[in-house]
Short mmCIF file of C-alpha atoms in Angstrom, two decimals:
data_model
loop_
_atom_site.label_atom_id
_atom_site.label_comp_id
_atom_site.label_asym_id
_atom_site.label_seq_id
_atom_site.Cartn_x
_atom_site.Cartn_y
_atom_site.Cartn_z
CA UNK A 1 -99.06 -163.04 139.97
CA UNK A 2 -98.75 -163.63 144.02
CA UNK A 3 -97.73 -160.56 146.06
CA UNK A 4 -97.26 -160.09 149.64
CA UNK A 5 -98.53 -157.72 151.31
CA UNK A 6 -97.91 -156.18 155.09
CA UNK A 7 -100.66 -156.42 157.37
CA UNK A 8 -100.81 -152.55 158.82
CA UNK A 9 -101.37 -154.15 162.50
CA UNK A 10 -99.69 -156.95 162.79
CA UNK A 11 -97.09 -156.24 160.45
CA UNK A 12 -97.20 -159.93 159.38
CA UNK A 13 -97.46 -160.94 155.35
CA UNK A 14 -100.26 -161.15 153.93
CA UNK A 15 -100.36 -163.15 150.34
CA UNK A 16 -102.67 -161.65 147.58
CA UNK A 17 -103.22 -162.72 143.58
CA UNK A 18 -103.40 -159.31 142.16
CA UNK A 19 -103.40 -155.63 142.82
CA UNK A 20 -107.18 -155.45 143.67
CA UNK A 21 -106.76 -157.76 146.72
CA UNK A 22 -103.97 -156.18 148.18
CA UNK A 23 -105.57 -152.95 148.06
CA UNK A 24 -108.77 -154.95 149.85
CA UNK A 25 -106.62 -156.31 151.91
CA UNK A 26 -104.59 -152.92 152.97
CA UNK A 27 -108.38 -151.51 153.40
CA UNK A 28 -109.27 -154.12 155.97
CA UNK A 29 -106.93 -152.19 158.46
CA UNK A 30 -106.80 -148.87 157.01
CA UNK A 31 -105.96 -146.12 159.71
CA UNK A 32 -106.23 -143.37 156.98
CA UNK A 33 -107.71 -140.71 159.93
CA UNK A 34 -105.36 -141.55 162.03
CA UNK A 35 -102.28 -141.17 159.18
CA UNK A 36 -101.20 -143.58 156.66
CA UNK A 37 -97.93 -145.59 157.94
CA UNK A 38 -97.49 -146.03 154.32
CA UNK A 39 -98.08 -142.39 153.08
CA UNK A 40 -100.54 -143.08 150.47
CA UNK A 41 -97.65 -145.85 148.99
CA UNK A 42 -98.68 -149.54 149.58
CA UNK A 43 -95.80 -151.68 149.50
CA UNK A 44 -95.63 -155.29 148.02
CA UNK A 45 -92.97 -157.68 146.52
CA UNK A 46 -93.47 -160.02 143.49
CA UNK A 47 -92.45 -163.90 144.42
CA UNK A 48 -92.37 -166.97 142.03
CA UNK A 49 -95.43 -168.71 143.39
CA UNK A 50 -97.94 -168.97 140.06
CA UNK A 51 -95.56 -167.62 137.57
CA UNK A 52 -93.66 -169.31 135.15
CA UNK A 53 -90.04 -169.38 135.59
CA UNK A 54 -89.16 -166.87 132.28
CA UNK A 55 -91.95 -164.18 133.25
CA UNK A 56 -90.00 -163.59 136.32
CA UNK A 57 -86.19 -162.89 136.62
CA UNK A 58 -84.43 -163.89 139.55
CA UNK A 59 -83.08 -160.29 140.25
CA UNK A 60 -86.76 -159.42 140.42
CA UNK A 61 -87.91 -161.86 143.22
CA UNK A 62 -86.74 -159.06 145.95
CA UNK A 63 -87.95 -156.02 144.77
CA UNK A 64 -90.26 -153.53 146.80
CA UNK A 65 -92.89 -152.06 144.56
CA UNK A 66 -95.61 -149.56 145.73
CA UNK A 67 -99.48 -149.02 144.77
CA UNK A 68 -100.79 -145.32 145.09
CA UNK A 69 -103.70 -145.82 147.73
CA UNK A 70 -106.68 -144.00 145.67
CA UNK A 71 -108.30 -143.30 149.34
CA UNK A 72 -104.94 -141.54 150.71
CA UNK A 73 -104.95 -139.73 147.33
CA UNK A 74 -108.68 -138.73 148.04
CA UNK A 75 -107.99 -137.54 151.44
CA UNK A 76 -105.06 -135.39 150.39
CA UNK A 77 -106.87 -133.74 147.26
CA UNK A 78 -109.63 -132.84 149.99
CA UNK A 79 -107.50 -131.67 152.23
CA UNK A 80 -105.59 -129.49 149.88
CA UNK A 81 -109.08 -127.96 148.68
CA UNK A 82 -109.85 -127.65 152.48
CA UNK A 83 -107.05 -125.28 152.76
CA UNK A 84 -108.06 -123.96 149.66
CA UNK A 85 -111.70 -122.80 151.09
CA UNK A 86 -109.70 -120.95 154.34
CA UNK A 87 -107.57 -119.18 152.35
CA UNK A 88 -109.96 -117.93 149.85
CA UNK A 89 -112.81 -117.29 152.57
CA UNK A 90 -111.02 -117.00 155.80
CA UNK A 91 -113.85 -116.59 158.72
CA UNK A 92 -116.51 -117.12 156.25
CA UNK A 93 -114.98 -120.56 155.87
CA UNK A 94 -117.55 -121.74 158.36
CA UNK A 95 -120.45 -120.26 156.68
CA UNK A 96 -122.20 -123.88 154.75
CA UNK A 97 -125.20 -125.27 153.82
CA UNK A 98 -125.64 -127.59 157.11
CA UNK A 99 -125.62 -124.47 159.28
CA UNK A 100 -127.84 -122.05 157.33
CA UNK A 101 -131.57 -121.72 158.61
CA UNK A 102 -133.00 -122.24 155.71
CA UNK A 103 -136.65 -122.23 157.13
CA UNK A 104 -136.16 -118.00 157.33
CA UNK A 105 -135.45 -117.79 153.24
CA UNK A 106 -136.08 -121.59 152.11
CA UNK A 107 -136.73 -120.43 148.14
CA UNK A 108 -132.77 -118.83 148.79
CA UNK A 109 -131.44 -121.54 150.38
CA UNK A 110 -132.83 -123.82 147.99
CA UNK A 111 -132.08 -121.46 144.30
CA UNK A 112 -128.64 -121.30 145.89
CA UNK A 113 -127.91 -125.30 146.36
CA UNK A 114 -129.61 -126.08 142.82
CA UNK A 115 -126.93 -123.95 141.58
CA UNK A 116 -124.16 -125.82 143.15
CA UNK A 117 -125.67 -128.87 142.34
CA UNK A 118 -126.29 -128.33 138.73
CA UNK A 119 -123.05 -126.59 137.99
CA UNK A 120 -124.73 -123.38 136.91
CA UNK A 121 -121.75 -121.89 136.32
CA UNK A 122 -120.89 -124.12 133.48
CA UNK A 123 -123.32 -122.69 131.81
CA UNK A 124 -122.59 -118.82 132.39
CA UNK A 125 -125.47 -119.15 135.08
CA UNK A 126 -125.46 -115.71 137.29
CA UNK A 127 -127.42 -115.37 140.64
CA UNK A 128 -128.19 -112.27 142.28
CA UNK A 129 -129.16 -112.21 146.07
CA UNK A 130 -130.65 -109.50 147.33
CA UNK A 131 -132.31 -107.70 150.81
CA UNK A 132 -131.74 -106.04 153.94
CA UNK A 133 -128.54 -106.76 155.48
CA UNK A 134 -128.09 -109.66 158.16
CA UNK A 135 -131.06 -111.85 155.93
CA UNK A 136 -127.83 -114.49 155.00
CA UNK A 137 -127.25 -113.39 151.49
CA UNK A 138 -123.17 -113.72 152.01
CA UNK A 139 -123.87 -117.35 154.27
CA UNK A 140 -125.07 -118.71 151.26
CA UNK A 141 -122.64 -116.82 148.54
CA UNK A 142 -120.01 -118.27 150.93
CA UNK A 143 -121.73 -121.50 151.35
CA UNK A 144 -121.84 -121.45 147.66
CA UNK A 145 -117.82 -120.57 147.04
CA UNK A 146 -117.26 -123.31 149.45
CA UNK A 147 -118.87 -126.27 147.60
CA UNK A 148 -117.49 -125.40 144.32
CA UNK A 149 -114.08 -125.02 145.60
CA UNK A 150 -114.36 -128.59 147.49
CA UNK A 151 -115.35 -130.38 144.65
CA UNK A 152 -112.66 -128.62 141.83
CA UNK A 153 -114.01 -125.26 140.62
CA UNK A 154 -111.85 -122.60 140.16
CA UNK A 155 -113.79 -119.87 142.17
CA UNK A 156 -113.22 -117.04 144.06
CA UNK A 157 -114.92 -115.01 146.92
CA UNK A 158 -114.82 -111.19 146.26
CA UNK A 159 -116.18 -108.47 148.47
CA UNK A 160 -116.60 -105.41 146.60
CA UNK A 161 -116.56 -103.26 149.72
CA UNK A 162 -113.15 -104.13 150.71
CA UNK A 163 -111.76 -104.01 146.98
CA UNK A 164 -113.44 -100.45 146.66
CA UNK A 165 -110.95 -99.12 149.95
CA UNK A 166 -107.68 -100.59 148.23
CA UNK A 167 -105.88 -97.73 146.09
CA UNK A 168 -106.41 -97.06 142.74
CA UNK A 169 -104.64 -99.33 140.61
CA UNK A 170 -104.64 -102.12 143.15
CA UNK A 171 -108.49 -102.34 143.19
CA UNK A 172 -108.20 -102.18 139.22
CA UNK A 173 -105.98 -105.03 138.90
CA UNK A 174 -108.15 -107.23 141.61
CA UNK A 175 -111.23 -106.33 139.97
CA UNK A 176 -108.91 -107.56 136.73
CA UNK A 177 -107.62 -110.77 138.25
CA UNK A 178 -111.39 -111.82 138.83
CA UNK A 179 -112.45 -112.30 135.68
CA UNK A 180 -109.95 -115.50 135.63
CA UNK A 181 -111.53 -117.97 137.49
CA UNK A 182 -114.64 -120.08 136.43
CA UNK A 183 -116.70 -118.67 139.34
CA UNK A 184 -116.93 -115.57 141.52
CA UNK A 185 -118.61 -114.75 144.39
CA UNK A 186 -119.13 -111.08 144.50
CA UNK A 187 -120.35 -109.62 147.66
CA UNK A 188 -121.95 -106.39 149.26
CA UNK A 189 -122.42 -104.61 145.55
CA UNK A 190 -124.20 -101.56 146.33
CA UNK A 191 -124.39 -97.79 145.59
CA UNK A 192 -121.20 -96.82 147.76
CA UNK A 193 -119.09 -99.94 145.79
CA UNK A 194 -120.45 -98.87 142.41
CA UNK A 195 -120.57 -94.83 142.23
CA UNK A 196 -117.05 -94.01 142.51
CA UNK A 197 -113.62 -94.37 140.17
CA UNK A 198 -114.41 -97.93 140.63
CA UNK A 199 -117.66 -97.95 138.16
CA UNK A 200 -116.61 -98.56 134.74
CA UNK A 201 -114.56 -101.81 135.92
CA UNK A 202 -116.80 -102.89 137.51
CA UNK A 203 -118.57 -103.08 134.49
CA UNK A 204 -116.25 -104.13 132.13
CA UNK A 205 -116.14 -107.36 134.76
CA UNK A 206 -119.59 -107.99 134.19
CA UNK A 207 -118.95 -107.51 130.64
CA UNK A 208 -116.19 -110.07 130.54
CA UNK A 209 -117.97 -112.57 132.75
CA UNK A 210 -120.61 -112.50 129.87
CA UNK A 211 -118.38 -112.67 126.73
CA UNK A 212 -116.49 -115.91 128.66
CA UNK A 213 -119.84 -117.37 130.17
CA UNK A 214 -118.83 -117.76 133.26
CA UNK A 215 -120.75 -117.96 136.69
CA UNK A 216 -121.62 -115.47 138.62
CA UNK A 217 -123.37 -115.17 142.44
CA UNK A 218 -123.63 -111.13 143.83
CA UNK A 219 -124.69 -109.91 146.94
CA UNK A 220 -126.74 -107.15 147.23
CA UNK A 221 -128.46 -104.69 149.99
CA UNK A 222 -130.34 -102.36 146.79
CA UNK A 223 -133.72 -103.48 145.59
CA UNK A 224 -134.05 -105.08 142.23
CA UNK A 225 -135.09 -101.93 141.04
CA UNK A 226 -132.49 -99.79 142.33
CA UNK A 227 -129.73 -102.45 141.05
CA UNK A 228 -131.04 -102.18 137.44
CA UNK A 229 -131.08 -97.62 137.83
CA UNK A 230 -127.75 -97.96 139.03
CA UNK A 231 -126.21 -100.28 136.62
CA UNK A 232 -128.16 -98.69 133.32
CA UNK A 233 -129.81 -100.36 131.00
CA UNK A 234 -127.03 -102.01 128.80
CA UNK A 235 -125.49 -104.14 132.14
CA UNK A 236 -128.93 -104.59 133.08
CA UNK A 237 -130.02 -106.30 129.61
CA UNK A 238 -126.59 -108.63 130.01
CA UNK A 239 -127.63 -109.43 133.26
CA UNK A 240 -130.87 -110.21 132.40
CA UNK A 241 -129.59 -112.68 129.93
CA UNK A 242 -128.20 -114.64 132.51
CA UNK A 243 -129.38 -114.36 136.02
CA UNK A 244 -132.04 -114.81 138.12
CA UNK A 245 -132.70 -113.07 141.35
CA UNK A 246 -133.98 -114.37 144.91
CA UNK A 247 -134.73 -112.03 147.72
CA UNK A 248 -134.04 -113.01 151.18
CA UNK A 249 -136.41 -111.36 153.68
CA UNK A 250 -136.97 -111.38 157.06
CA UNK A 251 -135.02 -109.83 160.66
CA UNK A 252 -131.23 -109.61 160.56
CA UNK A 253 -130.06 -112.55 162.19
CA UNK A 254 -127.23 -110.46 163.09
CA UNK A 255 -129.71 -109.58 166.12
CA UNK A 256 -130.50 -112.66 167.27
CA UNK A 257 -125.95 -113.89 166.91
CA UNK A 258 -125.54 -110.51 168.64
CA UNK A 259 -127.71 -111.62 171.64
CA UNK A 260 -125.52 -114.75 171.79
CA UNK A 261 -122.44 -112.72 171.68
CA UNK A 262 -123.22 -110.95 174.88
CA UNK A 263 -125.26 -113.19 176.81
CA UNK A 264 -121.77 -113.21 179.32
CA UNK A 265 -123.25 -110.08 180.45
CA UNK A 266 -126.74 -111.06 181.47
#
């Protein structure tokens, strides 16, 4: 088959043998960053040239037929998973791996990209961070959230702390709605989230997350020892099963971003 194929600078016509080649060819000139004058939709017609006479009807010879560009497609999958990560993480959007210091709490850093990597979650993997506040336990949960959302997971970021101010049976039914997805990212547990009206959800979403297998990262300020007092011994033994725990030490870096944040006044 020969098909002809506009050249996306010239606008002249290019002739190609098969689809392969006109996609190469389309490549050549592709201003995909700058938008596709095509919209992902390559446009070609069939002519007579190499064909026998029968496996082409005359009414054909004319016709505009499109390929679906599989890097446009790319680019708008990624973008729609960009959007994705800024709804579901808002400000903590810019919170990745590349801007992490990871030579403050390298073990962390390096427990939480195996778990991306690996797909942890597939296997109802659970990891608990915990320490002192400002150490970059919800960087990397974030971090975390982020890389599984870019690449197709169905995960959400939860922070327990806001969930616990919502009324009643609107903290009940987000605390519900979590259990859903194939990952969640549950941040800030600690005594004030977990001793209240909130409690026994709370636990019945830990229970659930076991039952289903599915992947779990938590924040934490309590030690490991005050996690497993407060949750009892029967949420302790399921997490157990499934987790394992990293403590991130060290100065709150929220120090050293608030000196940043008011350097205009030196």
């Amino acid at each position: 088959m020969q098909s002809k194929a506009p050249d996306t600078k010239t606008g002249q016509i290019s002739r190609v043998s098969s689809i392969e080649d006109l996609f190469e060819e389309c490549r050549k000139t592709c201003t995909i960053e700058e938008g596709c004058p095509y919209q992902g939709e390559i446009p070609y017609t069939l002519t007579n040239e190499g064909l026998e006479a029968e496996q082409l009807r005359p009414e054909d010879a004319n016709i505009v037929f499109t390929y679906d560009c599989p890097i446009w497609q790319h680019k708008q999958l990624l973008d729609k998973r960009t959007q994705r990560v800024k709804k579901r993480l808002g400000p903590l959007a810019s919170h990745t791996f590349d801007n992490f210091d990871s030579s403050r709490n390298y073990k962390a850093f390096e427990l939480a990209q195996k778990y991306v990597s690996r797909k942890a979650w597939e296997q109802g993997g659970w990891l608990i961070m915990y320490g002192n506040y400002g150490t970059g336990k919800t960087h990397l949960l974030a971090a975390i959230i982020q890389e599984a959302i870019m690449n197709g997971v169905f995960a959400v970021f939860a922070s327990l702390a806001k969930i616990s101010t919502y009324e009643f049976e609107t903290a009940k039914n987000k605390l519900s709605e979590l259990s859903e997805y194939d990952l969640i990212g549950l941040d800030d547990f600690g005594v004030e989230s977990a001793q209240n009206w909130l409690t026994p959800h709370i636990f019945k979403l830990f229970d659930d997350l076991n039952e289903s297998k599915k992947g779990l990262v938590m924040t934490t300020n309590m030690s490991l020892q005050g996690l497993q007092e407060l949750l009892g011994d029967r949420i302790s033994d399921r997490i157990s099963q499934h987790a394992i725990a990293v403590e991130l030490t060290g100065e709150s870096m929220r120090k050293s971003l608030r000196s940043e944040n008011v350097s205009w006044a030196e």
